[in-house]
Amino acid sequence: GISWILISLRAVIVLSYGIYHAVMELWQDSTLPLILKYGTLALIIGTVILLVSVVREKLLLRKHDRYKEIER
């Protein structure tokens, strides 16, 4: 129900906040090699693209599900 949506939304917000600050801390560290900074950035961007792609596909397939009316 609505409580799971709110819990999930809160978890996404808290995790996003934590990841943002971790990346900013990592990016501002001058002792870290540049390749590691760009690698971390590429990993985060790739993960976001993958998650958006999966959510988009699930939403599009939900509209055209032939077995929507079938009860389990």
C-alpha positions as a printed Julia matrix, in Angstrom:
72×3 Matrix{Float64}:
  0.0     0.0     0.0
  0.87    3.59    0.53
  3.2     2.85    3.45
  5.51    0.75    1.24
  5.63    3.54   -1.3
  6.56    6.08    1.38
  9.19    3.78    2.91
 10.69    3.11   -0.52
 10.68    6.81   -1.38
 12.41    7.66    1.88
 15.03    4.96    1.29
 15.72    6.29   -2.21
 16.1     9.84   -0.89
 18.43    8.83    1.96
 20.55    6.6    -0.29
 20.77    9.31   -2.95
 21.87   11.84   -0.36
 24.53    9.48    0.99
 25.83    8.55   -2.45
 25.95   12.22   -3.47
 28.07   13.16   -0.47
 30.33   10.13   -0.89
 30.96   11.02   -4.53
 31.59   14.68   -3.69
 34.06   13.65   -1.0
 35.78   11.29   -3.42
 35.86   13.86   -6.22
 37.39   16.56   -4.01
 40.18   14.27   -2.73
 43.3    15.51   -4.5
 45.4    12.44   -3.6
 43.18   10.06   -5.57
 44.22    9.21   -9.14
 42.11   10.76  -11.87
 41.36    7.36  -13.43
 39.71    6.24  -10.18
 37.57    9.37  -10.07
 36.39    8.91  -13.65
 35.87    5.19  -13.11
 33.62    5.86  -10.13
 31.68    8.45  -12.09
 31.24    6.04  -15.01
 30.04    3.31  -12.64
 27.41    5.57  -11.1
 26.19    6.87  -14.47
 26.01    3.33  -15.85
 24.02    2.13  -12.85
 21.54    4.99  -13.17
 21.08    4.33  -16.89
 20.53    0.63  -16.21
 17.94    1.3   -13.49
 16.06    3.84  -15.62
 16.06    1.4   -18.53
 14.66   -1.45  -16.42
 11.94    0.74  -14.86
 10.99    2.11  -18.28
 10.76   -1.38  -19.77
  8.62   -2.65  -16.88
  6.24    0.29  -17.24
  5.92   -0.2   -21.0
  5.37   -3.96  -20.7
  2.75   -3.48  -18.01
  0.49   -1.68  -20.49
  0.59   -4.55  -22.98
  0.53   -7.52  -20.62
 -1.68  -10.24  -22.14
 -2.05  -12.01  -18.82
 -3.11   -9.02  -16.73
 -6.61  -10.43  -16.12
 -5.32  -13.89  -15.09
 -5.42  -14.51  -11.34
 -2.59  -16.41   -9.72
